[in-house]
Coordinates of C-alpha atoms and ligand atoms in Angstrom, one line a residue:
M1 CA 196.4 -85.8 73.5
R2 CA 192.7 -85.8 74.1
F3 CA 190.6 -87.8 71.7
S4 CA 187.9 -85.1 71.7
Q5 CA 190.5 -82.8 70.0
L6 CA 192.2 -85.4 67.8
F7 CA 191.6 -85.3 64.0
A8 CA 191.1 -88.9 63.3
P9 CA 188.2 -89.3 60.9
T10 CA 187.4 -93.0 61.5
T11 CA 184.7 -94.7 59.5
K12 CA 182.8 -98.0 59.5
E13 CA 182.7 -97.9 55.7
I14 CA 185.1 -100.3 54.0
P15 CA 187.0 -98.6 51.2
K16 CA 185.9 -100.2 47.9
D17 CA 189.4 -100.7 46.5
A18 CA 190.9 -102.2 49.7
V19 CA 192.0 -105.8 49.1
L20 CA 194.4 -105.8 52.1
K21 CA 193.5 -105.4 55.7
S22 CA 196.4 -102.9 56.2
H23 CA 194.9 -100.7 53.5
R24 CA 191.4 -101.1 54.8
F25 CA 192.3 -100.4 58.5
M26 CA 194.5 -97.4 57.7
V27 CA 191.7 -95.8 55.8
Q28 CA 189.0 -96.7 58.3
G29 CA 191.1 -95.7 61.2
G30 CA 191.7 -92.2 59.7
F31 CA 195.5 -92.7 59.3
I32 CA 195.6 -92.0 55.6
Q33 CA 193.4 -90.5 52.9
Q34 CA 193.6 -91.2 49.2
M35 CA 194.0 -88.2 46.9
G36 CA 194.5 -90.0 43.6
S37 CA 195.8 -93.3 42.2
G38 CA 198.8 -94.2 44.4
L39 CA 198.7 -90.8 46.1
Y40 CA 197.9 -90.5 49.8
H41 CA 197.7 -87.9 52.5
F42 CA 199.0 -88.9 56.0
L43 CA 196.5 -87.6 58.5
P44 CA 197.7 -87.0 62.1
L45 CA 197.5 -90.6 63.2
G46 CA 199.3 -91.8 60.0
H47 CA 201.8 -89.0 60.4
K48 CA 202.5 -90.1 63.9
V49 CA 203.1 -93.7 63.0
L50 CA 205.3 -92.7 60.1
S51 CA 207.3 -90.4 62.4
K52 CA 207.8 -93.2 65.0
I53 CA 209.1 -95.5 62.3
R54 CA 211.4 -92.7 61.0
G55 CA 212.6 -92.2 64.5
V56 CA 213.6 -95.9 64.9
I57 CA 215.4 -95.8 61.6
K58 CA 217.2 -92.5 62.5
E59 CA 218.3 -93.8 65.9
V60 CA 219.9 -96.8 64.3
M61 CA 221.4 -95.1 61.2
D62 CA 222.9 -92.4 63.4
S63 CA 224.4 -95.0 65.7
Y64 CA 226.1 -96.5 62.7
G65 CA 227.7 -93.2 61.9
A66 CA 225.5 -92.3 58.9
Q67 CA 224.6 -88.6 58.6
E68 CA 221.1 -87.4 57.9
C69 CA 220.4 -84.9 55.2
T70 CA 217.5 -83.9 52.9
L71 CA 218.2 -83.9 49.2
G72 CA 216.0 -81.9 46.7
F73 CA 213.0 -83.9 45.4
V74 CA 212.9 -82.2 41.9
V75 CA 216.1 -83.0 40.1
P76 CA 217.4 -81.6 36.7
A77 CA 217.1 -84.3 34.1
S78 CA 220.6 -83.5 33.0
L79 CA 222.0 -85.4 36.0
W80 CA 220.0 -88.5 34.9
Q81 CA 221.2 -88.0 31.4
E82 CA 224.8 -88.0 32.7
S83 CA 224.4 -91.4 34.4
G84 CA 222.6 -92.7 31.3
R85 CA 219.5 -93.6 33.4
F86 CA 217.2 -91.0 31.8
E87 CA 216.5 -93.3 28.9
Q88 CA 217.0 -96.5 30.8
Y89 CA 214.8 -96.1 33.8
G90 CA 211.5 -96.4 31.8
K91 CA 208.1 -95.0 32.5
E92 CA 208.3 -95.1 36.3
L93 CA 210.4 -91.9 36.0
L94 CA 208.1 -88.9 35.9
S95 CA 209.7 -86.0 34.0
F96 CA 208.4 -82.6 33.0
L97 CA 209.6 -79.2 31.7
D98 CA 209.9 -76.3 33.9
R99 CA 208.9 -72.7 32.8
K100 CA 212.3 -72.3 31.1
N101 CA 211.8 -75.6 29.3
N102 CA 214.5 -77.4 31.3
P103 CA 213.6 -81.1 31.7
C104 CA 213.3 -82.2 35.4
V105 CA 212.4 -85.4 37.1
L106 CA 210.6 -86.3 40.4
S107 CA 213.2 -88.4 42.1
P108 CA 212.4 -92.2 42.3
T109 CA 215.8 -92.7 43.9
H110 CA 218.8 -90.4 44.5
E111 CA 222.1 -91.9 43.3
E112 CA 222.7 -89.1 40.7
P113 CA 222.3 -86.1 43.0
I114 CA 224.3 -87.6 45.8
T115 CA 227.1 -88.6 43.5
E116 CA 227.2 -85.0 42.2
I117 CA 227.5 -83.7 45.8
I118 CA 230.3 -86.0 46.6
K119 CA 232.1 -85.3 43.3
A120 CA 232.0 -81.6 44.2
H121 CA 233.3 -81.9 47.7
I122 CA 235.3 -85.1 48.3
K123 CA 238.8 -84.8 46.8
S124 CA 240.9 -87.2 48.8
Y125 CA 240.8 -90.7 50.2
K126 CA 241.4 -89.0 53.6
Q127 CA 237.8 -87.7 53.5
L128 CA 236.4 -91.3 53.1
P129 CA 234.4 -93.3 53.9
L130 CA 231.2 -91.4 54.1
N131 CA 227.5 -92.5 54.5
L132 CA 224.7 -90.0 54.0
Y133 CA 221.0 -90.7 54.3
Q134 CA 217.6 -89.1 54.2
T135 CA 214.0 -90.0 54.8
H136 CA 212.1 -88.3 52.1
T137 CA 209.4 -88.4 49.4
K138 CA 210.0 -90.5 46.3
F139 CA 207.9 -90.7 43.2
R140 CA 207.6 -93.7 40.9
D141 CA 204.9 -93.7 38.3
E142 CA 204.1 -97.4 39.0
I143 CA 202.2 -99.2 36.3
R144 CA 199.9 -100.8 38.9
P145 CA 199.7 -98.7 42.1
R146 CA 197.7 -100.7 44.7
F147 CA 197.3 -102.0 48.2
G148 CA 197.3 -98.6 49.8
L149 CA 200.8 -97.6 51.0
M150 CA 202.2 -100.9 49.9
R151 CA 202.7 -99.9 46.3
A152 CA 202.0 -96.2 46.0
R153 CA 203.3 -93.7 43.4
E154 CA 204.3 -91.1 45.9
F155 CA 205.9 -92.7 49.0
V156 CA 208.4 -92.2 51.8
M157 CA 211.8 -94.0 51.5
K158 CA 214.9 -93.9 53.7
D159 CA 217.8 -94.0 51.3
A160 CA 221.4 -94.0 52.3
Y161 CA 224.5 -93.8 50.1
S162 CA 228.0 -94.7 51.1
F163 CA 231.3 -93.8 49.4
H164 CA 234.6 -95.6 49.8
A165 CA 238.2 -95.7 48.6
S166 CA 238.3 -99.5 48.3
T167 CA 236.0 -102.5 47.7
E168 CA 237.1 -103.9 51.1
C169 CA 235.8 -100.8 52.8
L170 CA 232.5 -101.0 50.8
D171 CA 232.2 -104.7 51.8
R172 CA 232.5 -103.7 55.4
E173 CA 229.9 -101.0 55.2
F174 CA 227.6 -103.4 53.4
E175 CA 227.9 -105.8 56.3
R176 CA 227.4 -103.0 58.8
M177 CA 224.3 -101.8 57.0
H178 CA 223.1 -105.4 57.0
A179 CA 223.4 -105.4 60.8
A180 CA 221.8 -101.9 61.1
Y181 CA 218.8 -103.1 59.0
S182 CA 218.4 -106.2 61.2
E183 CA 218.4 -103.9 64.3
I184 CA 215.8 -101.6 62.7
F185 CA 213.4 -104.4 61.8
I186 CA 213.8 -106.1 65.2
K187 CA 213.0 -102.8 66.9
L188 CA 209.9 -102.5 64.7
G189 CA 208.8 -105.9 65.8
L190 CA 208.8 -107.6 62.4
D191 CA 209.4 -111.2 61.5
F192 CA 211.8 -110.6 58.6
R193 CA 214.4 -112.4 56.5
A194 CA 217.4 -111.1 54.6
V195 CA 217.5 -112.7 51.2
E196 CA 219.7 -112.8 48.2
A197 CA 218.3 -110.5 45.5
D198 CA 218.5 -109.2 42.0
S199 CA 219.9 -105.7 41.6
G200 CA 217.4 -104.5 39.0
A201 CA 217.6 -101.1 37.3
I202 CA 219.7 -99.6 40.1
G203 CA 222.6 -101.9 39.0
G204 CA 225.6 -103.0 40.9
S205 CA 227.1 -106.4 41.8
K206 CA 225.5 -107.7 45.0
S207 CA 222.3 -107.0 46.8
K208 CA 220.2 -108.3 49.6
E209 CA 216.6 -107.7 50.2
F210 CA 214.9 -107.5 53.6
V211 CA 211.5 -109.1 53.4
V212 CA 208.6 -109.5 55.7
L213 CA 206.9 -112.9 55.3
A214 CA 203.1 -112.3 54.7
E215 CA 200.5 -114.1 52.6
C216 CA 199.6 -110.9 50.8
G217 CA 203.2 -110.2 49.6
E218 CA 203.7 -109.4 45.9
D219 CA 207.1 -111.2 45.9
S220 CA 208.1 -114.8 46.6
V221 CA 211.2 -116.1 48.4
F222 CA 212.7 -119.5 48.8
V223 CA 213.8 -120.3 52.4
C224 CA 215.8 -123.3 53.3
Q225 CA 214.2 -125.3 56.1
Q226 CA 217.6 -126.6 57.2
C227 CA 220.1 -123.7 56.9
N228 CA 220.2 -120.0 56.5
Y229 CA 219.8 -119.9 52.7
A230 CA 217.1 -117.5 51.6
A231 CA 216.7 -115.9 48.2
N232 CA 214.1 -114.0 46.1
V233 CA 212.6 -116.3 43.5
E234 CA 214.1 -114.0 40.8
I235 CA 217.6 -115.4 41.7
A236 CA 217.0 -118.4 43.9
K237 CA 219.5 -121.1 43.1
R238 CA 219.0 -124.8 43.7
A239 CA 221.1 -128.0 44.1
K240 CA 221.6 -130.0 41.0
R241 CA 218.4 -132.0 40.3
T242 CA 218.4 -135.7 40.9
E243 CA 217.9 -137.9 37.9
P244 CA 214.6 -139.8 37.7
D245 CA 214.4 -143.5 36.8
N246 CA 213.6 -144.4 33.2
V247 CA 216.7 -143.0 31.7
P248 CA 216.2 -143.1 27.9
K249 CA 219.6 -144.7 27.0
A250 CA 220.0 -144.4 23.2
R251 CA 222.6 -143.9 20.6
F252 CA 222.7 -140.5 19.0
A253 CA 220.2 -140.6 16.1
K254 CA 217.5 -138.5 14.4
F255 CA 214.0 -139.7 14.9
H256 CA 210.8 -139.1 13.0
T257 CA 208.5 -137.6 15.7
P258 CA 205.3 -136.5 14.0
N259 CA 202.9 -134.2 15.9
T260 CA 205.1 -133.7 18.9
P261 CA 205.5 -129.9 19.2
T262 CA 204.9 -129.8 22.9
I263 CA 206.8 -131.4 25.9
E264 CA 203.6 -133.4 26.8
A265 CA 203.3 -134.8 23.4
L266 CA 207.0 -135.6 23.1
S267 CA 207.1 -137.2 26.6
A268 CA 204.1 -139.4 25.7
F269 CA 205.6 -140.3 22.3
F270 CA 208.9 -141.6 23.8
K271 CA 207.4 -142.5 27.2
V272 CA 210.2 -140.5 28.8
P273 CA 210.0 -138.1 31.7
P274 CA 210.2 -134.4 30.6
Y275 CA 213.4 -134.2 32.7
F276 CA 215.2 -135.7 29.7
L277 CA 213.6 -133.5 27.1
M278 CA 215.5 -130.3 26.2
K279 CA 213.1 -127.6 25.4
A280 CA 213.8 -124.3 23.7
V281 CA 212.3 -121.0 24.8
I282 CA 212.8 -118.2 22.3
K283 CA 212.7 -114.5 23.3
K284 CA 213.9 -111.2 21.9
A285 CA 216.0 -108.8 24.0
R286 CA 215.0 -105.2 23.7
L287 CA 218.2 -103.3 23.1
H288 CA 219.0 -99.6 22.9
E289 CA 218.5 -99.9 19.1
G290 CA 216.4 -102.8 17.8
T291 CA 216.1 -106.3 19.3
R292 CA 218.2 -109.5 19.3
P293 CA 216.9 -113.1 19.4
V294 CA 217.8 -115.4 22.3
V295 CA 217.2 -119.1 22.7
F296 CA 217.2 -120.6 26.2
F297 CA 217.5 -124.4 26.6
L298 CA 216.0 -126.0 29.7
R299 CA 214.8 -129.3 30.9
G300 CA 211.3 -130.1 29.7
D301 CA 209.8 -129.7 33.2
D302 CA 211.6 -126.5 34.1
Q303 CA 210.3 -123.0 33.5
L304 CA 212.3 -120.0 32.4
E305 CA 212.8 -117.4 35.2
G306 CA 212.4 -114.0 33.6
T307 CA 214.9 -112.0 35.8
K308 CA 217.5 -114.8 35.6
A309 CA 217.1 -115.0 31.9
L310 CA 217.5 -111.3 31.4
N311 CA 220.6 -111.2 33.6
A312 CA 222.0 -114.2 31.8
F313 CA 221.5 -112.6 28.4
N314 CA 223.1 -109.3 29.5
K315 CA 226.0 -111.2 30.9
S316 CA 226.7 -113.4 27.9
A317 CA 225.9 -110.8 25.2
Q318 CA 227.5 -108.0 27.2
Q319 CA 224.4 -105.9 26.8
N320 CA 222.2 -103.7 29.0
A321 CA 218.8 -104.9 27.8
L322 CA 215.9 -103.9 30.1
E323 CA 213.5 -106.5 28.9
L324 CA 213.0 -109.8 27.2
E325 CA 210.0 -109.8 25.0
E326 CA 207.8 -112.7 23.8
M327 CA 208.3 -113.8 20.1
S328 CA 205.2 -114.8 18.2
V329 CA 205.0 -118.1 16.2
Q330 CA 205.2 -116.0 13.1
E331 CA 208.3 -114.2 14.2
I332 CA 210.1 -117.4 15.2
T333 CA 209.1 -119.0 11.9
E334 CA 210.5 -116.0 10.0
L335 CA 213.8 -116.6 11.7
G336 CA 213.8 -120.0 10.0
L337 CA 213.2 -122.0 13.2
P338 CA 210.5 -124.7 13.3
V339 CA 208.4 -124.0 16.3
G340 CA 208.1 -127.1 18.5
Y341 CA 211.2 -128.8 17.0
I342 CA 213.9 -126.3 17.9
G343 CA 217.2 -127.8 19.1
A344 CA 220.7 -126.9 19.8
Y345 CA 222.3 -128.4 16.7
G346 CA 223.0 -125.9 14.1
V347 CA 220.8 -123.2 15.6
K348 CA 223.5 -120.6 15.1
N349 CA 223.8 -121.6 11.5
L350 CA 220.1 -120.9 11.0
V351 CA 220.1 -117.7 13.0
P352 CA 223.7 -116.3 13.1
D353 CA 222.9 -113.4 15.6
I354 CA 221.0 -115.6 18.1
E355 CA 222.3 -115.8 21.6
V356 CA 222.3 -119.4 22.9
I357 CA 222.1 -120.1 26.6
F358 CA 221.7 -123.5 28.4
D359 CA 220.4 -123.9 31.9
V360 CA 223.1 -124.9 34.3
D361 CA 221.2 -128.1 35.3
L362 CA 221.9 -129.3 31.8
Q363 CA 225.7 -129.2 32.3
E364 CA 227.3 -132.6 31.4
A365 CA 223.8 -133.9 30.8
D366 CA 223.4 -136.9 28.5
C367 CA 220.6 -139.2 27.3
L368 CA 218.7 -136.1 26.3
I369 CA 216.1 -135.6 23.5
C370 CA 216.0 -132.3 21.7
G371 CA 214.5 -130.8 18.5
A372 CA 216.4 -131.4 15.2
N373 CA 215.6 -128.0 13.8
E374 CA 213.4 -129.5 11.2
L375 CA 209.7 -130.2 11.3
D376 CA 208.6 -133.5 12.9
A377 CA 212.1 -134.6 13.9
H378 CA 214.0 -134.9 17.2
F379 CA 217.5 -136.1 18.1
V380 CA 217.8 -138.8 20.8
G381 CA 220.9 -139.8 22.7
V382 CA 222.1 -136.2 23.0
D383 CA 225.2 -135.9 25.2
L384 CA 226.0 -132.2 26.0
S385 CA 229.3 -133.2 27.6
T386 CA 230.7 -133.8 24.1
F387 CA 230.5 -130.1 23.3
A388 CA 233.1 -127.7 24.5
N389 CA 232.3 -124.1 25.5
L390 CA 228.5 -124.3 25.8
N391 CA 227.1 -121.2 27.6
Y392 CA 225.6 -122.6 30.8
Q393 CA 223.8 -120.2 33.2
D394 CA 221.2 -120.4 35.9
I395 CA 218.0 -119.5 34.0
A396 CA 215.4 -121.9 35.4
Q397 CA 212.8 -121.2 38.1
T398 CA 213.5 -122.9 41.3
R399 CA 210.6 -125.2 42.1
P400 CA 209.3 -126.0 45.6
E401 CA 210.4 -129.6 45.2
D402 CA 214.0 -128.5 44.5
T403 CA 216.6 -128.6 47.2
C404 CA 218.9 -126.0 48.9
P405 CA 222.0 -125.0 46.8
E406 CA 224.0 -124.8 50.0
C407 CA 223.0 -127.8 52.1
Q408 CA 220.6 -129.8 49.9
G409 CA 217.9 -129.4 52.6
P410 CA 214.2 -129.0 51.7
L411 CA 213.1 -125.5 50.5
S412 CA 209.9 -123.7 51.1
E413 CA 208.4 -121.0 49.0
K414 CA 206.9 -118.1 50.9
R415 CA 205.1 -114.9 49.9
S416 CA 206.9 -111.8 51.0
I417 CA 206.9 -108.0 51.2
E418 CA 210.1 -106.2 50.4
V419 CA 210.8 -103.6 53.0
G420 CA 214.4 -102.9 52.5
H421 CA 217.2 -103.4 49.9
I422 CA 220.9 -103.0 50.3
F423 CA 223.2 -102.8 47.2
K424 CA 226.9 -102.8 46.4
L425 CA 227.0 -100.4 43.5
G426 CA 230.7 -100.5 42.9
N427 CA 231.7 -97.7 40.6
K428 CA 228.8 -97.7 38.2
Y429 CA 227.7 -94.2 39.1
S430 CA 231.1 -92.7 39.9
K431 CA 232.3 -93.8 36.4
S432 CA 229.3 -92.6 34.4
M433 CA 229.3 -89.3 36.3
E434 CA 233.1 -89.0 36.4
A435 CA 233.3 -88.8 40.2
R436 CA 236.9 -89.3 41.4
Y437 CA 239.2 -88.7 44.4
L438 CA 242.9 -88.9 44.8
D439 CA 244.3 -92.0 46.4
Q440 CA 247.3 -92.4 48.7
E441 CA 249.6 -92.4 45.7
G442 CA 248.0 -89.3 44.2
R443 CA 246.2 -91.2 41.5
L444 CA 242.6 -90.4 40.5
Q445 CA 240.3 -93.2 41.4
Y446 CA 236.5 -93.7 41.0
F447 CA 234.5 -93.9 44.2
E448 CA 233.2 -97.3 45.4
M449 CA 229.6 -96.8 46.3
G450 CA 226.8 -98.6 48.2
C451 CA 223.2 -97.7 48.6
Y452 CA 220.6 -98.8 51.1
G453 CA 216.9 -98.3 50.9
I454 CA 214.0 -98.8 53.3
G455 CA 210.3 -98.4 52.3
V456 CA 209.3 -96.3 55.3
S457 CA 205.6 -95.8 54.3
R458 CA 205.4 -99.4 53.0
L459 CA 206.6 -100.5 56.5
M460 CA 203.3 -99.3 57.9
S461 CA 201.5 -101.8 55.6
A462 CA 203.9 -104.5 56.4
I463 CA 203.6 -104.2 60.1
L464 CA 199.8 -104.3 59.9
E465 CA 199.8 -107.2 57.5
Q466 CA 201.9 -109.2 59.9
N467 CA 200.1 -108.3 63.1
S468 CA 196.5 -107.1 62.6
D469 CA 193.5 -109.1 63.5
K470 CA 189.9 -109.0 62.3
K471 CA 189.0 -106.0 64.5
G472 CA 191.6 -103.6 63.3
C473 CA 195.2 -102.4 63.4
V474 CA 197.7 -104.1 65.7
W475 CA 200.9 -102.1 65.6
S476 CA 204.2 -103.1 67.1
K477 CA 205.1 -101.2 70.3
A478 CA 207.6 -99.0 68.5
S479 CA 205.1 -98.0 65.8
A480 CA 201.7 -97.7 67.6
P481 CA 200.2 -94.2 67.2
F482 CA 199.8 -94.1 71.0
E483 CA 201.3 -96.4 73.7
V484 CA 198.2 -96.2 75.9
V485 CA 194.6 -95.0 75.6
V486 CA 192.8 -94.1 78.8
I487 CA 189.2 -94.9 78.0
V488 CA 186.7 -93.1 80.3
A489 CA 183.8 -95.5 80.1
N490 CA 181.2 -92.7 80.7
S491 CA 182.5 -89.2 80.2
K492 CA 179.4 -87.7 81.5
D493 CA 180.2 -89.2 84.9
S494 CA 182.4 -86.5 86.5
A495 CA 184.0 -88.9 89.0
L496 CA 185.2 -91.2 86.2
E497 CA 186.2 -88.2 84.1
A498 CA 188.3 -86.8 86.9
L499 CA 190.0 -90.1 87.6
G500 CA 190.7 -90.7 83.9
T501 CA 192.2 -87.2 83.6
A502 CA 194.4 -87.8 86.7
I503 CA 195.7 -91.1 85.3
Y504 CA 196.3 -89.4 81.9
E505 CA 198.4 -86.7 83.5
E506 CA 200.3 -89.2 85.5
L507 CA 201.2 -91.2 82.4
K508 CA 202.2 -88.1 80.6
G509 CA 204.5 -87.3 83.5
A510 CA 206.1 -90.7 83.1
K511 CA 206.8 -89.9 79.4
I512 CA 204.3 -92.5 78.2
D513 CA 202.7 -91.5 74.9
V514 CA 199.0 -91.5 76.0
L515 CA 195.6 -90.6 74.5
L516 CA 192.7 -89.8 76.8
D517 CA 189.4 -90.9 75.3
D518 CA 187.2 -88.2 76.8
R519 CA 184.6 -88.2 74.1
L520 CA 180.9 -88.2 75.1
D521 CA 180.4 -91.4 73.0
R522 CA 179.2 -94.8 74.2
F523 CA 181.7 -97.1 75.8
G524 CA 181.2 -99.6 73.0
A525 CA 182.2 -97.0 70.4
K526 CA 185.3 -96.1 72.3
M527 CA 186.3 -99.7 72.5
A528 CA 185.7 -100.2 68.8
D529 CA 188.0 -97.2 68.0
F530 CA 190.7 -98.6 70.3
E531 CA 190.6 -101.9 68.4
L532 CA 190.5 -100.1 65.1
I533 CA 193.3 -97.6 65.7
G534 CA 195.4 -100.0 67.8
C535 CA 197.1 -98.2 70.6
S536 CA 199.3 -100.8 72.4
Y537 CA 197.2 -100.8 75.6
A538 CA 193.9 -99.5 76.9
L539 CA 193.1 -98.6 80.5
I540 CA 189.4 -98.8 81.3
I541 CA 188.1 -96.2 83.7
G542 CA 184.8 -97.7 84.7
K543 CA 182.9 -98.2 88.0
Q544 CA 185.5 -100.7 89.2
A545 CA 188.2 -98.1 88.7
L546 CA 186.7 -95.9 91.4
E547 CA 187.5 -98.7 93.8
G548 CA 191.1 -98.7 92.7
Q549 CA 190.9 -101.6 90.3
I550 CA 191.7 -100.7 86.7
E551 CA 191.3 -103.0 83.7
L552 CA 194.3 -103.1 81.4
I553 CA 193.8 -104.5 77.8
A554 CA 196.7 -105.3 75.5
R555 CA 195.7 -104.6 71.9
Q556 CA 197.9 -107.6 70.7
G557 CA 195.6 -110.6 71.5
L558 CA 193.1 -108.4 73.5
G559 CA 194.1 -110.1 76.8
K560 CA 192.7 -108.4 79.9
R561 CA 193.9 -108.1 83.4
V562 CA 193.0 -106.0 86.4
I563 CA 195.8 -103.9 88.1
A564 CA 195.8 -101.7 91.2
R565 CA 195.6 -98.0 90.7
E566 CA 199.1 -97.4 92.2
T567 CA 200.8 -99.9 89.9
I568 CA 199.6 -98.4 86.6
V569 CA 202.8 -96.5 85.8
P570 CA 205.4 -99.2 86.7
T571 CA 203.2 -101.9 85.0
L572 CA 202.9 -99.9 81.8
L573 CA 206.6 -98.9 81.8
E574 CA 207.5 -102.5 82.0
A575 CA 205.0 -103.7 79.4
L576 CA 206.2 -101.0 77.0
T577 CA 209.9 -101.9 77.0
Ligands
LIG1 P1 209.6 -103.3 44.3 O1 210.3 -104.5 43.7 O2 208.7 -103.6 45.4 O3 209.1 -102.4 43.2 P2 212.1 -101.9 44.2 O4 213.1 -103.0 44.1 O5 211.7 -101.1 43.1 O6 210.8 -102.5 45.0 P3 214.0 -100.2 45.6 O7 214.3 -99.4 44.4 O8 215.0 -101.1 46.2 O9 212.6 -101.0 45.4 O10 213.5 -99.2 46.8 C1 213.8 -99.3 48.2 C2 212.5 -99.6 49.0 O11 211.5 -98.7 48.7 C3 211.9 -101.0 48.7 O12 212.6 -102.0 49.4 C4 210.5 -100.8 49.1 O13 210.4 -101.1 50.4 C5 210.2 -99.4 48.9 N1 209.4 -99.1 47.7 C6 209.7 -99.3 46.4 N2 208.7 -99.0 45.5 C7 207.7 -98.6 46.3 C8 206.4 -98.2 46.1 N3 205.9 -98.1 44.9 N4 205.6 -97.9 47.2 C9 206.0 -98.0 48.4 N5 207.3 -98.4 48.7 C10 208.1 -98.7 47.7
LIG2 MG1 210.0 -101.1 41.8

């Protein structure tokens, strides 16, 4: 490709809404163009990078026996109604009526259509297992689209779906996809981690996220400094906390505790660390019809983790709530509970339909202080081990000072970008959509399913966030828009132009993806574009080059060296592997 013919509308102007360097450089480098909120065009350079990333993913997925297909983007809402997700998915699902008044959705994910395909064609265990994937457009009407391609509304995802006749077979495929994803992200040159994760609205039993560690990440993960444990904060566990000194040993008794509605006030009143105070957090779960109150009990210096709390509620109440909502002081008071003095004793008598959940760190805990469910009163000397059948679940946020649940090593909290997510779905979709096959004994069984996503367009942002410098894009070798740019320092000089063209042809012949900067612009401007766009290497065709000495610049680190004319091809072939 000749730069003089390339459509790459680069600009010095910094896009106003660009907070992240990846967003800024992709717009300034002419890779993408915004059309609306969370809606982007991929211009030739952006398209090229996206295709290279797609290519890496395809190569690996194919080598693992997954088969590529392209599923329809517009899906009849009836399929989503069948699975029950039409109501459940929420506002990210964009739906509309077609001219015949049939409701349709723009696919945010493709479990329903793929299940329907398999249901229609796979009748016997002999046709299993099967793994189908696509790399295609998705639409999610995100509440806060931002950061360019990082959180767009229309974006490109690689989504794979596997079907199995046993959970063992699904387990094996899950591990194989884990390995495939690791290969993909290594090939793309990313520093990534596979972390335990929540399954969210997609559902299912087990899931792992692949995250790229970067300061700008919207997510947080806890990583053990000593072993392999890594988990999204939404589900990160921790070792049992160590008890501080100052244990408030006391007999069980009710205490008059005026003006102590907060943990701080109560801690000061008793001169006791908040660790020994049991606080109550009241929420209401939004159900299909109406709401239901929940009280979560935690140590005074712990915070409720929203995702853990929601999962704990759904598990113990056997519900499918999508959200836990705040309760106002007035609402709590109307339930008959004294805000600031709520405790575990008799709470069910006061509010019969309340769900009561204790944090797992309180298991067997004694010497606690908790509200007495009456104004200005607390119980001291509370020993939870004297109660049978309390509902303990992991509901507290893991804190940086907590330790690893596996090895007790120190944890560190890091910002991260989710680039992939693999799930064991089990038979959630096959059951709701009645998708069955005949097993070896001729019995009808529901398919076991897995699904495996990669944010292909988000990967462009992630790669740049991890690698770029102040001057512009630094892509990994596998994702750079061109491997090499041959920069003719002065294109008006016919000798330089001829040499540049000869080298360009030579590199093309060696199957190197090369750009020839043959524009009549100043050398400085050409260099600035190389730094902004981020081809992996630049060869400088200046005066020195006519004597057989060519300057080679690596975009990563901008290190320079001079190589002999004859060694260009082997040097680059080696550098690019
Ligand atoms: P997030 O928590 O970031 O919203 P998710 O859990 O909703 O992600 P999945 O449903 O697992 O995402 O989708 C698979 C992959 O698609 C994600 O790992 C992510 O890389 C990518 N992805 C999801 N939402 C977006 C988006 N709005 N823009 C770009 N990529 C996205
Ligand atoms: Mg999402």
